[in-house]
Amino acid sequence: RRTGDPEVVYGAGKTPEQLVGILRTLHAAHPERAVLATRLSDEAMKAVQSEVPGAVLDLEARAATIGPLPEPAGTVAVVSAGTSDAPVAAEAALTARVYGAGVARVNDVGVAGLHRILAARADLDAADCLIVVAGMEGALPSVVGGLTGTPLVAVPTSVGYGASFGGIAALLGMLNSCAPGVTVVNIDNGFGAGVFAARVARNAR
Amino acid sequence: RRTGDPEVVYGAGKTPEQLVGILRTLHAAHPERAVLATRLSDEAMKAVQSEVPGAVLDLEARAATIGPLPEPAGTVAVVSAGTSDAPVAAEAALTARVYGAGVARVNDVGVAGLHRILAARADLDAADCLIVVAGMEGALPSVVGGLTGTPLVAVPTSVGYGASFGGIAALLGMLNSCAPGVTVVNIDNGFGAGVFAARVARNAR
Amino acid sequence: RRTGDPEVVYGAGKTPEQLVGILRTLHAAHPERAVLATRLSDEAMKAVQSEVPGAVLDLEARAATIGPLPEPAGTVAVVSAGTSDAPVAAEAALTARVYGAGVARVNDVGVAGLHRILAARADLDAADCLIVVAGMEGALPSVVGGLTGTPLVAVPTSVGYGASFGGIAALLGMLNSCAPGVTVVNIDNGFGAGVFAARVARNAR
Amino acid sequence: RRTGDPEVVYGAGKTPEQLVGILRTLHAAHPERAVLATRLSDEAMKAVQSEVPGAVLDLEARAATIGPLPEPAGTVAVVSAGTSDAPVAAEAALTARVYGAGVARVNDVGVAGLHRILAARADLDAADCLIVVAGMEGALPSVVGGLTGTPLVAVPTSVGYGASFGGIAALLGMLNSCAPGVTVVNIDNGFGAGVFAARVARNAR
Amino acid sequence: RRTGDPEVVYGAGKTPEQLVGILRTLHAAHPERAVLATRLSDEAMKAVQSEVPGAVLDLEARAATIGPLPEPAGTVAVVSAGTSDAPVAAEAALTARVYGAGVARVNDVGVAGLHRILAARADLDAADCLIVVAGMEGALPSVVGGLTGTPLVAVPTSVGYGASFGGIAALLGMLNSCAPGVTVVNIDNGFGAGVFAARVARNAR
Amino acid sequence: RRTGDPEVVYGAGKTPEQLVGILRTLHAAHPERAVLATRLSDEAMKAVQSEVPGAVLDLEARAATIGPLPEPAGTVAVVSAGTSDAPVAAEAALTARVYGAGVARVNDVGVAGLHRILAARADLDAADCLIVVAGMEGALPSVVGGLTGTPLVAVPTSVGYGASFGGIAALLGMLNSCAPGVTVVNIDNGFGAGVFAARVARNAR
Amino acid sequence: RRTGDPEVVYGAGKTPEQLVGILRTLHAAHPERAVLATRLSDEAMKAVQSEVPGAVLDLEARAATIGPLPEPAGTVAVVSAGTSDAPVAAEAALTARVYGAGVARVNDVGVAGLHRILAARADLDAADCLIVVAGMEGALPSVVGGLTGTPLVAVPTSVGYGASFGGIAALLGMLNSCAPGVTVVNIDNGFGAGVFAARVARNAR
Amino acid sequence: RRTGDPEVVYGAGKTPEQLVGILRTLHAAHPERAVLATRLSDEAMKAVQSEVPGAVLDLEARAATIGPLPEPAGTVAVVSAGTSDAPVAAEAALTARVYGAGVARVNDVGVAGLHRILAARADLDAADCLIVVAGMEGALPSVVGGLTGTPLVAVPTSVGYGASFGGIAALLGMLNSCAPGVTVVNIDNGFGAGVFAARVARNAR
Ligand SMILES: Nc1ncnc2c1ncn2[C@@H]1O[C@H](COP(=O)(O)O)[C@@H](O)[C@H]1O
Ligand SMILES: Nc1ncnc2c1ncn2[C@@H]1O[C@H](COP(=O)(O)O)[C@@H](O)[C@H]1O
Ligand SMILES: Nc1ncnc2c1ncn2[C@@H]1O[C@H](COP(=O)(O)O)[C@@H](O)[C@H]1O
Ligand SMILES: Nc1ncnc2c1ncn2[C@@H]1O[C@H](COP(=O)(O)O)[C@@H](O)[C@H]1O
Ligand SMILES: [Mg+2]
Ligand SMILES: [Mg+2]
Ligand SMILES: [Mg+2]
Ligand SMILES: [Mg+2]
Ligand SMILES: [Mg+2]
Ligand SMILES: [Mg+2]
Ligand SMILES: [Mg+2]
Ligand SMILES: [Mg+2]
């Protein structure tokens, strides 16, 4: 953990009781700093809401924070196409914010509707780091990467069926992007993309 | 073989002598009809050129034809991004032509350079069937398919390295295209795409 | 969306309430045009039936439509072997119809019973585009493609167990078909095949 | 080794000198019995021909035998589609013969040309065991298996390109055959199929 | 269906009501012949027991038969290691019996306990066809195949965890068996092995 | 291409003559800017050296540049373990430099020798972006990422054998890194990592 | 079973009643020796606790023992990173103990926190055999193996998501470890690692 | 490197000149200790023989040593089936010897010939650690592991074709061995198995 970085709890596989306990303990130990909990189940969300005073839920990201967020420095833009990819995009956005970056969302831009991507060009160029979230064929980072020179982290999602193989098609598409300078994180790993992008943005001029 | 369809020889794994013999025999038996030979090695190309009078070589497609081509009916547009995918695009174009369609080429359009694709829109709309050839992440069919309602056959190529896995990344990308109505053929199978597209175009109004 | 194309809603991952709301809104906005909703759960089917007046359910396809269907132009024939593949075949047939083609069904033709396929030859030749649906080894498109020159779109299904790997065996079989001119869509993607085939049929002479 | 079974040498990875030596030694030790050598390179074929008196080459199978073949008992029919699969079919046929069965070849029957398969029905029914060899999508065993109740061993070959993945597509197709009672051996393993089928045929009424 | 072969119903994906109806109809239409239903759920087993008079349940095989079994001809021996593989072995045994062969079971023989396999040698040699069922590493067919010349069909099962990948490890092990003449069916496909082995045994001297 | 970015030529699949021609043309057209050529064969290296005056070869990276390099801004540190990974590390370092960043190399640090990594900590912290190159199990980025908060791009290499599967093991290891904020590029893609890292470093405070 | 080895019951797929019965029977037959039951469900744990007097539960390992444990000989150290891998580590530790070794646990050592691993060096060197348990990228064995010459068995776990593919990433990482002398067992197979390590430790000086 | 361990050079990818240089340098620096070079090409073998005085070649292992071997302590038995697996078995044996163990070879034991394995039982029990090398289906470790309680390291080899997938079938077979206590190394990694087994044997009573 770097100075200023939040405490983080990975909620998958933990019971609501465990999560409530961990959040309370961490917040009590570090009241001056943010605590972030991700991958919360419906039950965990409810338990945190009612039993952890001061916790703020992010329903789209299925996450919660408690404690003061850091002053934002630099800008991360999170780009995504549709509602299915929204939870991963929201996890990335919240993580980047909690790790100290300012965050802009660019929603509803898909490769099969180029005019909306073209309309977002100024936002893409203005950011210090882009996070581009896409499932299925994962082509969005190639198109966005062709439009801008901003550093771009691609997040494949498990959205799709059949030969999408739970996100493998999108992952491979992004690793083979013909746009130079695209980097990739694990399938559905909005958290990792958010940490990385915030580190880039916080250090940007 | 349908009436009017050419005779076809698949050159891979055949010696130059075998190919010369087959081409002569087929042309003698069907002088009124085209014969198409694909996947020719350098040696086979040379042997055909010097020993099969009347044969016409297509160096880009690594193929040869002999005998009269059918009158073209309808239009197939073959779209591709770069020089690496050119042999597959050329095989598709020649095959479509030999199977009776008129053919237009739309070259140098890549997903990382949207203005060229946008400039080609009229050509895309004017065709009766599109063949879109792409390697690496195979994103081009999604972008083209978002711009036009023309039936679209995608051909993944084995161009790439590492996690492109000899064309698997492009194949999966195309199978998962978010643009509705994209169909796919085997990796590097310009021939199959050409046969299919010609059948669509020949029957179009 | 092309002129005349329907509005489409992909039901997977949406709640019955969301689906009812979307269908009502789209139909109110475009009363002169068809709306198609696919991949409906049992609950979604019931909710649409009771709460969206004018909606027509297709139980086999697990889909619903509302609003006037376009005048059919051209013919798509949907060929399938057995009851397990029926939902995918029905999705393909309904989609092709809603996208403006006339549709014929050729059922109960399997590769292990050739006489029924042979008996269907006239139907195959009469269509402007074929959709051939098959699971397990996915051999039906090769056999059908050997019998006719009609453009053929193959749909692999996830029917099977063990080394069928959720449709991979059928998908690979179709991509490697020895019948020239077979194109393929994603596993279980009756929708995509229907869109493509309707576009071909609508434009046929 | 069962009584009456031949001695077998697997030629892959052995030098011509090694193979000549092994064949001579085995034949000298068992002059009353056949010795079979498979997977011979061009060099090995030449060396065996000139340096092992009495050896009989099978050019198509890339194999050699020496010593008296057993009296044939029962019949194995080896079915294949095209010239590319011929070496594997020939290895299967020679092996079955050397292991004591009579062998019939049924060539040039492919799934895209049903009339030739239908014409071969009597041969299929007359055999005690079938070996069906096919590459690409590997659909031939399903079609043959639907026509006859004779026990059927399928041999996938590595013939194909792209998504045939060196025979995986054919292997999966055969494992998922909708015709009941199809068994499968390794890719290109004509030898194993021949051993098995001969054992069935030798023991048949 | 060959003369004398049973009617067969594949129970997976069918409701208890559907199965009861199909069994009654088939038995009424062919009272002189066996009907076999496989892959029955607990509910389907109960429904068949109480609502299809004359049906005989095989609890281990999760299957049912109704109608007279054919006179047994020849012998199939079904070899398996442990209790986890028992349902697949039982499906193979019942199928072989219903398809007209006599059946012997050789249980509790595993590769890590050679003495029991060695003790079963006479049974292995006496059979006309062997079915060897194994999960995990699938090594049993190699060991059995090294002990006997009887034709051997191997059935991989999905028993195992981790890198057994649902039966892939066993399947690959069997396809690569160093014992010559081993053939293989799909993962968990006791039915297919039973059909094949019965055909071999019925025709044996 | 962004302002200040170099022209780039991908040498794989191009003949020495083609490469010499392209380099000359690009340099003549943009004499004020760098041109970078990667993936050069031995022959191409020789041809460039003797026929493109002013070209500078990087033997380790198998690359060449011509024209003035941009003023370096910010620092990229390229970390790698051994001599086998050196060509990929060198490609990354040269690319980052040509795209405008200052570059530091940290060599001979492997996960099985922690003291050298620990000794390099100051270099890791001083950089604006890290590129960590590793083959085999690809564990180095996890260890480095645990030591520093600098943004980290991991490059898997195809170094290894057997179950390294040409770099897949390293790629998967990096995608699953337990150190948060690791991003990944394609196998052996030093170029892509260099472009990305330079963009981050150039924009850093 | 070697002399002194326990009786073992694999609980997966067995009902609580079956497990209670087997444990009672085995303990009654061998009261002087330990019986070990692994992979117990919650229900099985409860049933064993209340219905098998003398049984000792290991909640972390999801296992139970009954009967006297052997005198410990030699030392196995079980190393793991976090709470998610704890059940597998506990299964390994209990198994090693029941098979006759003394066991030390080294917890909370992860590759992203090197100081804790370095602090554990004496424990690593003192053991006769190490078991290192890790999920995700599976890098821990490489780091531990670089610090000590003690024989090391690595256990990949299925902990992770996306491209961890249920433990494949960790398995491949361990098989490709750059630290020489690392051996590997199946994913989540703490039992197998425990058996092996105990055999090594029992026989150590 | 532990005290007493040799210096090791991995020959793959190094030129004969490089290898000669490294061997001379290492031997000069550590004349009292063994140096081991593995994976030598034919050219490298010749160069070492003629240019490194004192080097001892192991033709079967494709390896060389120079300098005094350590006093052997404990016994490693290396078990393998046939000539194809011999190079890997020899690499394992030489490595174990150079790392300080005594070594016994048990050759020509295959799963399809149980009597030879049974005859070797005393050797298996007498060793302190077993290395079992096998290709194709990789069943030998299961059979050996069922016969003895000696710690057993399995080495899959890339011997085989088709669905052996370069050693994957053998690797999976070994990871899923039903004999408890089998550990596994990378495909063809005789070196790693030798290091591990020597460490076990050296420390054995
Ligand atoms: N480039 C190609 N890719 C795939 N199939 C082809 C190709 N060229 C020809 N074919 C097919 O190969 C058949 C001829 O094969 P052959 O008789 O071996 O020359 C033709 O009927 C086509 O179906
Ligand atoms: N074409 C083949 N494919 C697979 N296995 C074979 C083949 N030919 C021979 N064999 C096997 O290889 C064994 C002989 O191997 P070897 O002693 O190395 O010559 C025979 O007993 C056969 O089981
Ligand atoms: N957790 C485990 N993982 C893998 N194998 C196990 C495990 N626990 C027990 N076994 C094996 O399962 C056998 C007992 O199986 P069973 O007779 O089905 O209870 C033992 O001899 C062990 O070899
Ligand atoms: N045959 C082999 N297989 C795997 N690793 C090896 C082999 N031989 C040597 N090594 C490893 O390679 C290292 C030396 O690599 P290098 O410095 O490139 O020669 C040694 O420390 C061993 O860990
Ligand atoms: Mg998307
Ligand atoms: Mg491309
Ligand atoms: Mg089917
Ligand atoms: Mg074929
Ligand atoms: Mg088993
Ligand atoms: Mg490395
Ligand atoms: Mg871990
Ligand atoms: Mg072997």
mmCIF file of N, CA and C in Angstrom, chain D residues 102-150:
data_model
loop_
_atom_site.group_PDB
_atom_site.id
_atom_site.type_symbol
_atom_site.label_atom_id
_atom_site.label_comp_id
_atom_site.label_asym_id
_atom_site.label_seq_id
_atom_site.Cartn_x
_atom_site.Cartn_y
_atom_site.Cartn_z
ATOM 1 N N GLY D 102 -9.512 -59.855 -44.193
ATOM 2 C CA GLY D 102 -9.639 -59.433 -45.577
ATOM 3 C C GLY D 102 -10.059 -57.975 -45.602
ATOM 4 N N VAL D 103 -9.657 -57.241 -46.636
ATOM 5 C CA VAL D 103 -9.902 -55.799 -46.649
ATOM 6 C C VAL D 103 -10.527 -55.371 -47.972
ATOM 7 N N ALA D 104 -11.574 -54.523 -47.893
ATOM 8 C CA ALA D 104 -12.142 -53.881 -49.077
ATOM 9 C C ALA D 104 -11.983 -52.385 -48.937
ATOM 10 N N ARG D 105 -11.675 -51.694 -50.027
ATOM 11 C CA ARG D 105 -11.556 -50.224 -49.994
ATOM 12 C C ARG D 105 -12.780 -49.584 -50.650
ATOM 13 N N VAL D 106 -13.333 -48.574 -50.031
ATOM 14 C CA VAL D 106 -14.420 -47.794 -50.622
ATOM 15 C C VAL D 106 -13.931 -46.348 -50.679
ATOM 16 N N ASN D 107 -13.494 -45.938 -51.871
ATOM 17 C CA ASN D 107 -12.851 -44.633 -51.993
ATOM 18 C C ASN D 107 -13.793 -43.578 -52.540
ATOM 19 N N ASP D 108 -13.385 -42.322 -52.420
ATOM 20 C CA ASP D 108 -14.056 -41.200 -53.075
ATOM 21 C C ASP D 108 -15.498 -41.014 -52.650
ATOM 22 N N VAL D 109 -15.800 -41.371 -51.401
ATOM 23 C CA VAL D 109 -17.148 -41.102 -50.911
ATOM 24 C C VAL D 109 -17.042 -39.965 -49.908
ATOM 25 N N GLY D 110 -17.659 -38.835 -50.225
ATOM 26 C CA GLY D 110 -17.608 -37.687 -49.327
ATOM 27 C C GLY D 110 -19.018 -37.255 -48.963
ATOM 28 N N VAL D 111 -19.167 -36.572 -47.827
ATOM 29 C CA VAL D 111 -20.507 -36.198 -47.385
ATOM 30 C C VAL D 111 -21.169 -35.218 -48.329
ATOM 31 N N ALA D 112 -20.369 -34.490 -49.132
ATOM 32 C CA ALA D 112 -20.976 -33.535 -50.046
ATOM 33 C C ALA D 112 -21.363 -34.199 -51.370
ATOM 34 N N GLY D 113 -21.314 -35.529 -51.439
ATOM 35 C CA GLY D 113 -21.725 -36.240 -52.650
ATOM 36 C C GLY D 113 -22.398 -37.544 -52.260
ATOM 37 N N LEU D 114 -23.650 -37.435 -51.820
ATOM 38 C CA LEU D 114 -24.315 -38.563 -51.166
ATOM 39 C C LEU D 114 -24.529 -39.765 -52.073
ATOM 40 N N HIS D 115 -24.696 -39.524 -53.376
ATOM 41 C CA HIS D 115 -25.022 -40.647 -54.263
ATOM 42 C C HIS D 115 -23.949 -41.732 -54.227
ATOM 43 N N ARG D 116 -22.684 -41.349 -54.111
ATOM 44 C CA ARG D 116 -21.639 -42.377 -54.081
ATOM 45 C C ARG D 116 -21.698 -43.187 -52.780
ATOM 46 N N ILE D 117 -22.012 -42.522 -51.674
ATOM 47 C CA ILE D 117 -22.162 -43.276 -50.424
ATOM 48 C C ILE D 117 -23.341 -44.239 -50.528
ATOM 49 N N LEU D 118 -24.434 -43.722 -51.045
ATOM 50 C CA LEU D 118 -25.627 -44.576 -51.163
ATOM 51 C C LEU D 118 -25.334 -45.774 -52.059
ATOM 52 N N ALA D 119 -24.534 -45.558 -53.099
ATOM 53 C CA ALA D 119 -24.198 -46.647 -54.023
ATOM 54 C C ALA D 119 -23.334 -47.712 -53.358
ATOM 55 N N ALA D 120 -22.643 -47.330 -52.272
ATOM 56 C CA ALA D 120 -21.727 -48.273 -51.623
ATOM 57 C C ALA D 120 -22.396 -49.071 -50.504
ATOM 58 N N ARG D 121 -23.703 -48.882 -50.331
ATOM 59 C CA ARG D 121 -24.380 -49.492 -49.188
ATOM 60 C C ARG D 121 -24.186 -50.984 -49.042
ATOM 61 N N ALA D 122 -24.215 -51.697 -50.137
ATOM 62 C CA ALA D 122 -24.064 -53.154 -50.044
ATOM 63 C C ALA D 122 -22.695 -53.518 -49.468
ATOM 64 N N ASP D 123 -21.668 -52.792 -49.910
ATOM 65 C CA ASP D 123 -20.318 -53.037 -49.376
ATOM 66 C C ASP D 123 -20.264 -52.769 -47.876
ATOM 67 N N LEU D 124 -20.936 -51.721 -47.445
ATOM 68 C CA LEU D 124 -20.936 -51.375 -46.027
ATOM 69 C C LEU D 124 -21.603 -52.475 -45.209
ATOM 70 N N ASP D 125 -22.738 -52.968 -45.723
ATOM 71 C CA ASP D 125 -23.476 -53.992 -44.979
ATOM 72 C C ASP D 125 -22.739 -55.331 -44.984
ATOM 73 N N ALA D 126 -21.976 -55.588 -46.051
ATOM 74 C CA ALA D 126 -21.315 -56.891 -46.172
ATOM 75 C C ALA D 126 -20.099 -57.029 -45.255
ATOM 76 N N ALA D 127 -19.549 -55.917 -44.811
ATOM 77 C CA ALA D 127 -18.322 -55.988 -44.007
ATOM 78 C C ALA D 127 -18.625 -56.390 -42.570
ATOM 79 N N ASP D 128 -17.610 -56.899 -41.879
ATOM 80 C CA ASP D 128 -17.743 -57.221 -40.456
ATOM 81 C C ASP D 128 -17.385 -56.037 -39.578
ATOM 82 N N CYS D 129 -16.569 -55.143 -40.105
ATOM 83 C CA CYS D 129 -16.219 -53.925 -39.375
ATOM 84 C C CYS D 129 -15.852 -52.859 -40.390
ATOM 85 N N LEU D 130 -16.276 -51.621 -40.140
ATOM 86 C CA LEU D 130 -15.945 -50.506 -41.019
ATOM 87 C C LEU D 130 -14.886 -49.628 -40.368
ATOM 88 N N ILE D 131 -13.976 -49.111 -41.201
ATOM 89 C CA ILE D 131 -13.081 -48.036 -40.784
ATOM 90 C C ILE D 131 -13.410 -46.854 -41.680
ATOM 91 N N VAL D 132 -13.830 -45.743 -41.080
ATOM 92 C CA VAL D 132 -14.195 -44.569 -41.866
ATOM 93 C C VAL D 132 -13.207 -43.452 -41.548
ATOM 94 N N VAL D 133 -12.494 -43.009 -42.591
ATOM 95 C CA VAL D 133 -11.411 -42.043 -42.453
ATOM 96 C C VAL D 133 -11.878 -40.701 -42.997
ATOM 97 N N ALA D 134 -11.718 -39.619 -42.236
ATOM 98 C CA ALA D 134 -12.130 -38.304 -42.734
ATOM 99 C C ALA D 134 -11.397 -37.201 -42.005
ATOM 100 N N GLY D 135 -11.084 -36.133 -42.757
ATOM 101 C CA GLY D 135 -10.470 -34.949 -42.161
ATOM 102 C C GLY D 135 -11.476 -33.820 -42.117
ATOM 103 N N MET D 136 -10.978 -32.616 -42.059
ATOM 104 C CA MET D 136 -11.807 -31.399 -42.021
ATOM 105 C C MET D 136 -12.900 -31.524 -40.947
ATOM 106 N N GLU D 137 -14.188 -31.549 -41.323
ATOM 107 C CA GLU D 137 -15.235 -31.583 -40.302
ATOM 108 C C GLU D 137 -15.553 -33.001 -39.828
ATOM 109 N N GLY D 138 -14.975 -34.036 -40.439
ATOM 110 C CA GLY D 138 -15.139 -35.394 -39.940
ATOM 111 C C GLY D 138 -16.571 -35.891 -39.903
ATOM 112 N N ALA D 139 -17.366 -35.515 -40.904
ATOM 113 C CA ALA D 139 -18.788 -35.852 -40.875
ATOM 114 C C ALA D 139 -19.106 -37.207 -41.488
ATOM 115 N N LEU D 140 -18.166 -37.780 -42.213
ATOM 116 C CA LEU D 140 -18.452 -39.005 -42.949
ATOM 117 C C LEU D 140 -18.931 -40.155 -42.050
ATOM 118 N N PRO D 141 -18.335 -40.392 -40.874
ATOM 119 C CA PRO D 141 -18.820 -41.491 -40.033
ATOM 120 C C PRO D 141 -20.285 -41.350 -39.631
ATOM 121 N N SER D 142 -20.758 -40.124 -39.425
ATOM 122 C CA SER D 142 -22.165 -39.944 -39.064
ATOM 123 C C SER D 142 -23.069 -40.384 -40.208
ATOM 124 N N VAL D 143 -22.696 -40.016 -41.414
ATOM 125 C CA VAL D 143 -23.527 -40.371 -42.563
ATOM 126 C C VAL D 143 -23.477 -41.874 -42.801
ATOM 127 N N VAL D 144 -22.283 -42.441 -42.786
ATOM 128 C CA VAL D 144 -22.156 -43.893 -42.992
ATOM 129 C C VAL D 144 -22.848 -44.645 -41.864
ATOM 130 N N GLY D 145 -22.656 -44.175 -40.642
ATOM 131 C CA GLY D 145 -23.262 -44.843 -39.490
ATOM 132 C C GLY D 145 -24.781 -44.812 -39.517
ATOM 133 N N GLY D 146 -25.342 -43.820 -40.202
ATOM 134 C CA GLY D 146 -26.792 -43.755 -40.337
ATOM 135 C C GLY D 146 -27.320 -44.733 -41.369
ATOM 136 N N LEU D 147 -26.428 -45.241 -42.222
ATOM 137 C CA LEU D 147 -26.855 -46.125 -43.319
ATOM 138 C C LEU D 147 -26.720 -47.609 -42.996
ATOM 139 N N THR D 148 -25.946 -47.952 -41.972
ATOM 140 C CA THR D 148 -25.635 -49.362 -41.760
ATOM 141 C C THR D 148 -25.469 -49.651 -40.275
ATOM 142 N N GLY D 149 -25.671 -50.905 -39.888
ATOM 143 C CA GLY D 149 -25.493 -51.314 -38.504
ATOM 144 C C GLY D 149 -24.162 -52.010 -38.250
ATOM 145 N N THR D 150 -23.292 -52.038 -39.250
ATOM 146 C CA THR D 150 -21.968 -52.643 -39.088
ATOM 147 C C THR D 150 -21.143 -51.823 -38.097
#
